CSV table of C-alpha atoms and ligand atoms in Angstrom, one decimal:
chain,number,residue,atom,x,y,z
A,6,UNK,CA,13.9,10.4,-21.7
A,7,UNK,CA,14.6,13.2,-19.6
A,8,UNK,CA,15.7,12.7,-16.1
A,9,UNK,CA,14.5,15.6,-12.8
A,10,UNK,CA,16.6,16.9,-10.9
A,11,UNK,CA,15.0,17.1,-7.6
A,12,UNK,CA,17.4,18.6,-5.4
A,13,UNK,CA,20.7,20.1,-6.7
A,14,UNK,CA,22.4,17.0,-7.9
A,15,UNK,CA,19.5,14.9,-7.0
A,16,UNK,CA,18.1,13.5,-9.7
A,17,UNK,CA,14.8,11.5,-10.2
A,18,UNK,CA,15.6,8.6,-12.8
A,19,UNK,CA,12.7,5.9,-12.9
A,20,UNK,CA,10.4,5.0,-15.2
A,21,UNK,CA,6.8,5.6,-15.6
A,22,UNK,CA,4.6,1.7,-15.9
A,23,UNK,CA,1.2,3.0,-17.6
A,24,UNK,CA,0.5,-0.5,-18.1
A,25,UNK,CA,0.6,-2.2,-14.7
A,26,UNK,CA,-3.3,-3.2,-13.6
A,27,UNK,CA,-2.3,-5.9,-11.2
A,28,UNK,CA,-0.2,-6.1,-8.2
A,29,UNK,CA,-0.5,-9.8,-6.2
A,30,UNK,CA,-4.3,-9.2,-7.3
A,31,UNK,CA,-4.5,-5.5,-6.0
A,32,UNK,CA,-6.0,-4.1,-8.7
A,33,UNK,CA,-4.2,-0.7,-9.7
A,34,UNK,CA,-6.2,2.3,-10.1
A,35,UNK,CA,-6.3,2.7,-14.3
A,36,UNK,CA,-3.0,5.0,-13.7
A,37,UNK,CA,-0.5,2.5,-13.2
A,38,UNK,CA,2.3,3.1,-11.8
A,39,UNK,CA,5.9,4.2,-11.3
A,40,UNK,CA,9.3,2.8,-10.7
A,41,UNK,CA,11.5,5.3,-9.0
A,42,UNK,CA,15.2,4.8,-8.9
A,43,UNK,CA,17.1,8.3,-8.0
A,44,UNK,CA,21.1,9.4,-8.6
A,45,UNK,CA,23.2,11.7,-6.2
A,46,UNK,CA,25.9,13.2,-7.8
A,47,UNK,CA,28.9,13.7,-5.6
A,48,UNK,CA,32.5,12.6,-4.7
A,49,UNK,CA,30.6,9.4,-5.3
A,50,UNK,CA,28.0,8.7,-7.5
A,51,UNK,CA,25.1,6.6,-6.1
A,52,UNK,CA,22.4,5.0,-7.2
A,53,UNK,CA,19.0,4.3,-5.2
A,54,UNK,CA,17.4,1.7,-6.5
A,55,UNK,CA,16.6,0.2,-9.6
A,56,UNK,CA,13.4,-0.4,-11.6
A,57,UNK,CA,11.6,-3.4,-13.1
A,58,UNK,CA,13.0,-5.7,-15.2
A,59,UNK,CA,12.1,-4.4,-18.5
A,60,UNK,CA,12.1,-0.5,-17.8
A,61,UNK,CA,16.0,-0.9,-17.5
A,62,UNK,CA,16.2,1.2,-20.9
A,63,UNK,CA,14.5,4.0,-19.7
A,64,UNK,CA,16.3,4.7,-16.3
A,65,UNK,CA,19.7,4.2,-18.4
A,66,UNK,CA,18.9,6.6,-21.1
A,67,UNK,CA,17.7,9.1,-18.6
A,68,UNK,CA,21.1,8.1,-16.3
A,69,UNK,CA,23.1,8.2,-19.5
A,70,UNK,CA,22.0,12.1,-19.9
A,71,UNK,CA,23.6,13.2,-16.7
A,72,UNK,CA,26.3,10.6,-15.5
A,73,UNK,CA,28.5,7.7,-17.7
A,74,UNK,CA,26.8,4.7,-16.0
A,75,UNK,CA,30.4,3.1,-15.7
A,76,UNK,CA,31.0,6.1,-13.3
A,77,UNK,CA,28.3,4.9,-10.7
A,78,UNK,CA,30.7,4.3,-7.6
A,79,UNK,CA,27.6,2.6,-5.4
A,80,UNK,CA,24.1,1.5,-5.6
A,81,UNK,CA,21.8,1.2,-2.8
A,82,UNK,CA,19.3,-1.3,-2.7
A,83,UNK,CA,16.8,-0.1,-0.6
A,84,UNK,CA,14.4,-3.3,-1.2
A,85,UNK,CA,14.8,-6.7,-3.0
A,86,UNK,CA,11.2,-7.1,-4.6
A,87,UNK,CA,11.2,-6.9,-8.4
A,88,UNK,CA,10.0,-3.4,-9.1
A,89,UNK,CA,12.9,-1.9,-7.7
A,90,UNK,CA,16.2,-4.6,-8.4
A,91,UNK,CA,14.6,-6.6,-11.6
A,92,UNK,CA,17.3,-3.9,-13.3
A,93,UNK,CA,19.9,-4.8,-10.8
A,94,UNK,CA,22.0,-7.2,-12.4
A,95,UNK,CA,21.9,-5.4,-15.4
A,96,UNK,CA,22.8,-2.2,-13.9
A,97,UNK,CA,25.7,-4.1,-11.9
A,98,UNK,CA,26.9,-5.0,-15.1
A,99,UNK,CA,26.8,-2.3,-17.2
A,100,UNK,CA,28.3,0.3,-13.9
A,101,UNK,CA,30.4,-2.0,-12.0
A,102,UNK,CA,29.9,-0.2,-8.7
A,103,UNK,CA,32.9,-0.4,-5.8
A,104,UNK,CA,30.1,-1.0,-3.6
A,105,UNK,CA,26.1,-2.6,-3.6
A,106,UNK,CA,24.7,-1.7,-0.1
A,107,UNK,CA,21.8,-3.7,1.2
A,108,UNK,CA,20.3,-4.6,4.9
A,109,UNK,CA,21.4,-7.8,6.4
A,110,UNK,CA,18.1,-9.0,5.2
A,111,UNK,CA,18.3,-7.5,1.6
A,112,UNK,CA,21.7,-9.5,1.3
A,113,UNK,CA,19.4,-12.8,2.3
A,114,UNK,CA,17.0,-11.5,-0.4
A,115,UNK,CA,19.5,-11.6,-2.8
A,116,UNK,CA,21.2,-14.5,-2.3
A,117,UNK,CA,17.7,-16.0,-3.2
A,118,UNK,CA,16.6,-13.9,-6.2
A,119,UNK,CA,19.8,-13.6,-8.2
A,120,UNK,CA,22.0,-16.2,-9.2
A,121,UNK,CA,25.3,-13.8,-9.6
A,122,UNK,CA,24.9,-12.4,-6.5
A,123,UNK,CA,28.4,-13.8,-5.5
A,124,UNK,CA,30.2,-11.8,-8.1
A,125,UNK,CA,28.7,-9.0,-6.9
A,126,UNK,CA,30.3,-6.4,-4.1
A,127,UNK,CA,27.6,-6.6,-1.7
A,128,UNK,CA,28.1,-4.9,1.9
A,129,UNK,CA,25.7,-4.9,4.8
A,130,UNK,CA,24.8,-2.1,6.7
A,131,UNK,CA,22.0,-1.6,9.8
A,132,UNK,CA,20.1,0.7,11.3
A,133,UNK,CA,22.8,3.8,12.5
A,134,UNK,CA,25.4,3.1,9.7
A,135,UNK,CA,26.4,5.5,7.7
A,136,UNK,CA,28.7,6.5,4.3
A,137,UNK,CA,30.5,9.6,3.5
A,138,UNK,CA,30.3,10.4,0.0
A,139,UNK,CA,31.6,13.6,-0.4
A,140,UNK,CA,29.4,16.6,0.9
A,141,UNK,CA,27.0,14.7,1.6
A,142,UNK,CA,26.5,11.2,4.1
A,143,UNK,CA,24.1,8.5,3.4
A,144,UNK,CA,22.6,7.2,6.8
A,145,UNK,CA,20.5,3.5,6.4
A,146,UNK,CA,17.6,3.0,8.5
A,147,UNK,CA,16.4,-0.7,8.4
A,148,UNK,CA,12.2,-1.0,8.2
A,149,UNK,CA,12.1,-4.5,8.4
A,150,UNK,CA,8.5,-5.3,7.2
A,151,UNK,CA,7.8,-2.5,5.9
A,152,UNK,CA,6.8,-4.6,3.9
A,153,UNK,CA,9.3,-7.2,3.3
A,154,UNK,CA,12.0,-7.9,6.1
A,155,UNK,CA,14.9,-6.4,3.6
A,156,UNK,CA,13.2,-3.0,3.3
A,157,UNK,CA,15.0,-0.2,4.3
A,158,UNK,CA,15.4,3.9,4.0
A,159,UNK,CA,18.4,6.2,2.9
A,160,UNK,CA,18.5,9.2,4.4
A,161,UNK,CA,20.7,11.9,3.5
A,162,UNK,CA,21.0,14.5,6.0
A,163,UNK,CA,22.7,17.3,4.0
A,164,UNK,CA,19.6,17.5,1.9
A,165,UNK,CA,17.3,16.7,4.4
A,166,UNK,CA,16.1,14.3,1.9
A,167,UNK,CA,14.6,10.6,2.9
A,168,UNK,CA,14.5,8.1,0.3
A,169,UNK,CA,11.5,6.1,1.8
A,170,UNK,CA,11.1,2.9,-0.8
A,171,UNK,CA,7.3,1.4,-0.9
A,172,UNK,CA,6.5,3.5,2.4
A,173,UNK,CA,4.4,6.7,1.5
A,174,UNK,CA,4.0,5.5,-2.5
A,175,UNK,CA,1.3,5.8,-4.6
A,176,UNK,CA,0.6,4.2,-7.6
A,177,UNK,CA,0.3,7.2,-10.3
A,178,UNK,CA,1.5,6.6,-13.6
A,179,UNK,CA,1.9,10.5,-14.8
A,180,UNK,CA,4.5,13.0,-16.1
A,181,UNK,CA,4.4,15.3,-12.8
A,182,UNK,CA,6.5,13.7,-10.0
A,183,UNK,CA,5.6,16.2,-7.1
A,184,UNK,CA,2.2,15.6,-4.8
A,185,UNK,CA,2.1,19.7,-5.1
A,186,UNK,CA,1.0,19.2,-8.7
A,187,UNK,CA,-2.1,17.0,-7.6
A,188,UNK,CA,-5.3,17.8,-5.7
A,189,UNK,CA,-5.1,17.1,-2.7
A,190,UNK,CA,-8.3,14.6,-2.8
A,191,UNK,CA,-6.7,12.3,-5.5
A,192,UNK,CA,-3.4,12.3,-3.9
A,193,UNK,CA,-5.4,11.1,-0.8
A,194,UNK,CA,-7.5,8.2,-2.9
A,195,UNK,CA,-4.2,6.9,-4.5
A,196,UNK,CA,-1.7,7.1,-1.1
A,197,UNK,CA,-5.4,5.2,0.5
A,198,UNK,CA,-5.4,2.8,-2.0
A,199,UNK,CA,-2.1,1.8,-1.7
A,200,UNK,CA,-2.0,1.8,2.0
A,201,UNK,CA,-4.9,0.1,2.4
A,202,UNK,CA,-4.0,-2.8,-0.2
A,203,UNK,CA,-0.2,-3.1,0.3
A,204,UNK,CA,1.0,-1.1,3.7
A,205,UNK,CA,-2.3,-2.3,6.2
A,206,UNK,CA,-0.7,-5.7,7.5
A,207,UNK,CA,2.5,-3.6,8.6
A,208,UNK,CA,0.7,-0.6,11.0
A,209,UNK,CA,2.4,-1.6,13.6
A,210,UNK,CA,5.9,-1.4,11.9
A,211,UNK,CA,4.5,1.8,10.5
A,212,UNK,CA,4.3,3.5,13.8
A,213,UNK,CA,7.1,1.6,15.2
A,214,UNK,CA,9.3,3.6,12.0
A,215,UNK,CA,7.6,7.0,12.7
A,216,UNK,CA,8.5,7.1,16.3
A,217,UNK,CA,11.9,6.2,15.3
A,218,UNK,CA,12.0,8.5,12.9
A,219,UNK,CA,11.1,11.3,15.4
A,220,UNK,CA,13.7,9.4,18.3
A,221,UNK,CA,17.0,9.4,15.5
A,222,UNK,CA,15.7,13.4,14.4
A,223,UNK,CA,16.0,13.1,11.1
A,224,UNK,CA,15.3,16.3,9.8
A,225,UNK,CA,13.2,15.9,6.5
A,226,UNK,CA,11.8,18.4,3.9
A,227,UNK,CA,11.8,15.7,0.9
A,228,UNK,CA,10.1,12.3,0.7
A,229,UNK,CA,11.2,10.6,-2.3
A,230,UNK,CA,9.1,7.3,-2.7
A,231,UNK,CA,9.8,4.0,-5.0
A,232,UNK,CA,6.1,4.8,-5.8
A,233,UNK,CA,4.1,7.7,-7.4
A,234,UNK,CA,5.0,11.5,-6.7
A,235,UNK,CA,7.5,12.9,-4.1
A,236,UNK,CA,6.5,14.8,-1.2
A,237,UNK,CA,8.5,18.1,-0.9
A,238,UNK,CA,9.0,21.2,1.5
A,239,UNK,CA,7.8,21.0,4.8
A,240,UNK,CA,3.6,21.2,5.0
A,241,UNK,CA,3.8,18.0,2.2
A,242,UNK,CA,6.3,15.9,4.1
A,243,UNK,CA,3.7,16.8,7.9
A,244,UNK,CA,1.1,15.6,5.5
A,245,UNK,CA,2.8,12.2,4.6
A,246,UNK,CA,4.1,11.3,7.9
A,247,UNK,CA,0.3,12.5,9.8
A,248,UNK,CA,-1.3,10.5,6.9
A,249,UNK,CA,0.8,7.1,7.7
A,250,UNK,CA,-0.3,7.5,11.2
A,251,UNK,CA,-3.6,7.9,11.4
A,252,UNK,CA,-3.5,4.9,8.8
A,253,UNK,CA,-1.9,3.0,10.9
A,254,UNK,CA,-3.5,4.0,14.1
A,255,UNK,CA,-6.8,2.8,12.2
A,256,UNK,CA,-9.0,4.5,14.6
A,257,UNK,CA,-13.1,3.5,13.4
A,258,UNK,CA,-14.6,5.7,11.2
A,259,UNK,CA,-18.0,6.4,11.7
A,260,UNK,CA,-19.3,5.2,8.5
A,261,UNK,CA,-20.0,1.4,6.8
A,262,UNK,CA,-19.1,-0.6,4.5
A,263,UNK,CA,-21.9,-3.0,3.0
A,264,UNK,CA,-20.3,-6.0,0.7
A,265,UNK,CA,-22.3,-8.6,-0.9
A,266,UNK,CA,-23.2,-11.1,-3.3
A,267,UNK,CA,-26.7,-12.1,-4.6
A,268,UNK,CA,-28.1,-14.8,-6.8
A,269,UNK,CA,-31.4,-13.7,-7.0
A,270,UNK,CA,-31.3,-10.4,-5.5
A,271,UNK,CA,-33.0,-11.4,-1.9
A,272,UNK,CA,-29.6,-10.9,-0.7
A,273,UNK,CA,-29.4,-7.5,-2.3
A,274,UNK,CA,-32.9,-6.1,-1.2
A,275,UNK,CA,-31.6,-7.2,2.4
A,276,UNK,CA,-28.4,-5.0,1.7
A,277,UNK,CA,-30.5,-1.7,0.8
A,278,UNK,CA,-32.7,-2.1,4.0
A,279,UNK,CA,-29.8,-2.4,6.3
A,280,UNK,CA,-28.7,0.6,4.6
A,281,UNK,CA,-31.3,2.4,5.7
A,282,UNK,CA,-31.6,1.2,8.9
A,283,UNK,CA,-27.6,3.1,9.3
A,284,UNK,CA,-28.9,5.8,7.5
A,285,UNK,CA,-31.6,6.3,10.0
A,286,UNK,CA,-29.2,6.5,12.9
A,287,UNK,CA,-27.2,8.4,10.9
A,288,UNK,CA,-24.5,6.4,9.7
A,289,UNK,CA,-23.4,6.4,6.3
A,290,UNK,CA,-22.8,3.2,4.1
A,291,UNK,CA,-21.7,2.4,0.5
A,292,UNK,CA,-22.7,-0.5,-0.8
A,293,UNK,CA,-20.6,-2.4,-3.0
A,294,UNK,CA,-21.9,-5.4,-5.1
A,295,UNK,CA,-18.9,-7.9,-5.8
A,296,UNK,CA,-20.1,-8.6,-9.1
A,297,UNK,CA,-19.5,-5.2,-10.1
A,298,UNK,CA,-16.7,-3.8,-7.3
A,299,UNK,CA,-12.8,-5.1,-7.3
A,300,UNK,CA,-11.7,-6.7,-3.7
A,301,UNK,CA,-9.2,-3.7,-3.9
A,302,UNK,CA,-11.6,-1.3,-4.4
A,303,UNK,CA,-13.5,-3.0,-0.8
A,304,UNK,CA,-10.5,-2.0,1.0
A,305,UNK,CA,-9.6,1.4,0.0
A,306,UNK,CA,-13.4,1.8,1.0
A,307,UNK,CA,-12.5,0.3,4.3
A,308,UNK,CA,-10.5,3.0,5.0
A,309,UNK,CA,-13.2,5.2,6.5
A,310,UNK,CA,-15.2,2.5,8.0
A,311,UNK,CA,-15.6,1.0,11.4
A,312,UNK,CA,-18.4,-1.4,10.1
A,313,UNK,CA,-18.5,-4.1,7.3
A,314,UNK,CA,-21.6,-6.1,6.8
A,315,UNK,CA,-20.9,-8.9,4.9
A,316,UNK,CA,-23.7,-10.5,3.1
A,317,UNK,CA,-24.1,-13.6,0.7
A,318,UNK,CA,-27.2,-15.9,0.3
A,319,UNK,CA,-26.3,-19.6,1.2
A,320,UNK,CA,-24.6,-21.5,-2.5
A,321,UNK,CA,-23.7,-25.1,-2.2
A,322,UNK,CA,-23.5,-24.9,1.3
A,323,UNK,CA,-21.2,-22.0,1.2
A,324,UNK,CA,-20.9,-18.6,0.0
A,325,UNK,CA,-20.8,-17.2,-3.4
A,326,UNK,CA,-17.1,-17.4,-4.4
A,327,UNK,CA,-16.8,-13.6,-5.1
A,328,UNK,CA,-17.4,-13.1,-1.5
A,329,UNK,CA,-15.4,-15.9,0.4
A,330,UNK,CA,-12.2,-14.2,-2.7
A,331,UNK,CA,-13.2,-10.9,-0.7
A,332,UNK,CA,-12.9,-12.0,2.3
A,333,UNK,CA,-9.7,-14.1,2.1
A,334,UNK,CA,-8.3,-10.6,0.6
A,335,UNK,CA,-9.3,-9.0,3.2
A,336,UNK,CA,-8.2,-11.2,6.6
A,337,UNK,CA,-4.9,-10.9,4.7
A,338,UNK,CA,-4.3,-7.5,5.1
A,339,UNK,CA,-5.4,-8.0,9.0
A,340,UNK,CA,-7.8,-4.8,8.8
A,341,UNK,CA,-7.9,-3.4,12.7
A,342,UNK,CA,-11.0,-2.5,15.2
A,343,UNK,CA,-13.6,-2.6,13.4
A,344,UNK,CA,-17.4,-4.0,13.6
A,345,UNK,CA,-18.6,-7.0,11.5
A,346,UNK,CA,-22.1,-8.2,10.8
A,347,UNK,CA,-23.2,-11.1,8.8
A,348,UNK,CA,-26.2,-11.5,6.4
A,349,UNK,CA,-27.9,-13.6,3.4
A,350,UNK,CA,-30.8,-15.4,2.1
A,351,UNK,CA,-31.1,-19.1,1.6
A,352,UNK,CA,-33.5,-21.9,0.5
A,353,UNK,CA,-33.0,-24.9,2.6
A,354,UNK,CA,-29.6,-25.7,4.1
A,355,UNK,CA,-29.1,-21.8,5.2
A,356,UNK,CA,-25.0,-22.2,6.3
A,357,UNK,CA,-24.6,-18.6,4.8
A,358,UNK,CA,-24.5,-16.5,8.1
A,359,UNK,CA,-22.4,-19.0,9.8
A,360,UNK,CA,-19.4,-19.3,7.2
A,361,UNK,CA,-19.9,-15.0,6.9
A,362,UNK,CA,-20.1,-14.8,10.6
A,363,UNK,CA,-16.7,-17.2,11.3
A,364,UNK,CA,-14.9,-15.0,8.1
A,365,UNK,CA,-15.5,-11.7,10.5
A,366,UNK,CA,-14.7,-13.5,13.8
A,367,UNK,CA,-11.6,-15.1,12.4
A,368,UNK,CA,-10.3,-11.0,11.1
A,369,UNK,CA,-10.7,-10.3,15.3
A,370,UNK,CA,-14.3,-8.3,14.3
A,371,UNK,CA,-16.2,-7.2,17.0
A,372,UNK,CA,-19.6,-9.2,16.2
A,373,UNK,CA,-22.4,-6.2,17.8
A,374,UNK,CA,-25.5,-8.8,16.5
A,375,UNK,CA,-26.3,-11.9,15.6
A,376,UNK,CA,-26.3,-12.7,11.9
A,377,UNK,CA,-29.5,-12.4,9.8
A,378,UNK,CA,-31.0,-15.1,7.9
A,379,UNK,CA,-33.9,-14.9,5.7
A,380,UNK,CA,-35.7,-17.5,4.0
A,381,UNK,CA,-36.2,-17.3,0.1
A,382,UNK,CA,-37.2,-13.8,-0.8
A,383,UNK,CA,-37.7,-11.1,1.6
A,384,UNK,CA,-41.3,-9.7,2.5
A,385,UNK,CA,-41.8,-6.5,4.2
A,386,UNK,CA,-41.5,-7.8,7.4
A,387,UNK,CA,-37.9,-9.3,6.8
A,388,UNK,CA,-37.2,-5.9,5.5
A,389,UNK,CA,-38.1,-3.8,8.6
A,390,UNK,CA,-36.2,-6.2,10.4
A,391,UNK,CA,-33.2,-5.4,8.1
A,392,UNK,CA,-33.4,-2.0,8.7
A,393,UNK,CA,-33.7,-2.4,12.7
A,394,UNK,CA,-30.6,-4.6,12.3
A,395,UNK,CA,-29.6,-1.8,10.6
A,396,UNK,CA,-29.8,0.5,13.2
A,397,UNK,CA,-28.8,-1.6,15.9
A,398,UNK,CA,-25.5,-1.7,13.9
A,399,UNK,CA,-25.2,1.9,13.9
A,400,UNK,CA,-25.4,2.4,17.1
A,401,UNK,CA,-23.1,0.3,18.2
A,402,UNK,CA,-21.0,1.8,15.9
A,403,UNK,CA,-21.5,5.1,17.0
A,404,UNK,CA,-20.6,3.6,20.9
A,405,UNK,CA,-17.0,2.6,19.3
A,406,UNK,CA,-16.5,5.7,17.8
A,407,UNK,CA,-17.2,7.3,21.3
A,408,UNK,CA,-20.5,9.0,20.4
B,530,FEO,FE1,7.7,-4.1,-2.3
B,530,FEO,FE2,7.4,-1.7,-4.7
B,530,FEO,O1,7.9,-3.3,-4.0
């Protein structure tokens, strides 16, 4: 287990997860995922983070090849969730650092995750702190939700180097460690993805961080992530940081997202002809069957989309479960400005469009039309109104998009 050194004494030492499917029931890419934890070597030698429980033998044997783990002076805990301080205790142990630096919050995080927390030399520091550690200074930057309260960056000026924890990861399970080494396409899919499923209820923090990134001038040519590969030299880092905005900005794209559920496939056949009816006003859609599509796999779609159509034909006086597990997914991560439109088949009691239409409304969705019902199976002429609701929906998605 080799570790990387990724700036002179900078060195990469986390472990590679090519198991992990599941995160809180986003479901991972079939890459995985990473742990990173990182070691600067200088009058002090500090640790970034840990990894999770159960990948604490592979960051110590690749520690254990450049520094005595009993010569760790600090560790910084950047974030309390498991996948970065399951190890922590264990690394406490085995390094007995002078010092464990954590955010006010991160110390509250601990106190409730680890029950030896009071043996342990913890010390706060906020936003504007900073520790010498030889040639180099570490200066925090709290990022409370970004995404849990404790979360915070290190930032070491010297090297111009940010370590950024969950913000700007990826979940990539994969011997290269730099987003230079990946197209630029799949980097894109896999920051998406992760954005979309983990970062999305935070945008505002997001932007609130980046314009006080730009306000302190922190000068940075390395992003080193928790997550997935690390962004360095200058056009990469641009890249990160204009990505994060315009994903947080969430401006409509000009393009749908059609999500469904069928029984007998009225609902289905009602999905293809709104399709069409986008098409025809040229908007784009993808339709995604949640029988055969993830809830993940909705949102990273959502990304490009200022429309979801939602359909589902009327089940026990509901919705078909896979949609109302959709859409409970979705109103979590609070997806912003976008257009909603409701749609479904039914036999008698017909609730369907109601329950889909007070999902979108409750998510703050601009509703353009009224619902569409159609009784039992559709004939031609509840398809041609499909596809003119269709492209009433694509025009008024073309008016939010300024067209
Ligand atoms: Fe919030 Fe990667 O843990």
């Amino acid at each position: 287990m080799q570790p990387l050194e990724i700036k002179k004494n900078v060195h990469w030492v986390g472990a590679v997860d090519y198991g992990s499917r599941d995160f809180h029931g986003y479901s991972l890419s079939p890459q995985g995922t990473t742990y990173n934890a990182y070691v600067v070597l200088d009058e002090k030698k500090v640790l970034f983070d840990t990894v999770k429980h159960g990948f604490s033998e592979v960051l110590l044997e690749r520690l254990r090849t450049i520094v005595n783990p009993e010569d760790i002076d600090y560790i910084v805990v950047n974030h309390v969730e498991l996948d970065h301080a399951g190890a922590l205790p264990q690394l406490i142990k085995l390094c007995k650092p002078e010092a464990v630096f954590c955010s006010p919050l991160g110390q509250k995080a601990i106190e409730g995750h680890f029950k030896n927390w009071r043996d342990w030399p913890l010390k706060t520091v906020k936003t504007g702190d900073s520790i010498s550690i030889g040639k180099r200074t570490i200066r925090f930057v709290e990022t409370r939700m970004l995404h849990w309260p404790d979360s915070m960056f290190s930032y070491i000026p010297e090297d111009k180097l940010l370590f950024s924890n969950d913000a700007f990861g990826q979940n990539i399970a994969s011997s290269e460690r730099f987003t230079d080494a990946l197209a630029r396409e799949a980097l894109d899919q896999a920051m998406t993805e992760y954005y979309y499923n983990i970062v999305l209820p935070y945008s505002q923090q997001v932007l609130k961080t980046l314009a006080q990134v730009a306000e302190l001038g922190l000068e940075i040519d390395m992003i080193a992530p928790d997550h997935g590969l690390i962004f360095r030299g200058e056009d990469e880092v641009r890249y990160a940081l204009e990505r994060y905005r315009e994903f947080a900005e969430q401006k409509p794209g000009k393009r749908a997202v059609i999500v469904y559920d069928s029984m007998w496939h009225s609902t289905e056949k009602m999905a293809y002809a709104i399709a069409e009816g986008l098409n025809a006003e040229g908007v784009p859609s993808r339709i995604m069957d949640m029988k055969r599509n993830h809830h993940s796999a909705v949102m990273t779609e959502l990304a490009r989309c200022g429309l979801v159509v939602a359909g589902s034909p009327t089940h026990n006086n509901g919705i078909l479960p896979y949609m109302a597990a959709m859409l409970t997914y979705m109103k979590g991560l609070r997806p912003q400005n976008r257009l909603g439109a409701a749609f479904g088949s039914f036999g008698w009691s017909g609730e369907c469009v109601k329950i889909l239409t007070d999902h979108l409304a409750g998510m703050g969705f601009e509703l353009p039309e009224e619902g569409l019902k159609i009784k039992h199976v559709p004939d031609e002429e509840a398809l041609a109104q499909c596809m003119e609701r269709g492209k009433a929906l694509a025009r008024a998605l073309k008016a939010k998009c300024g067209e």
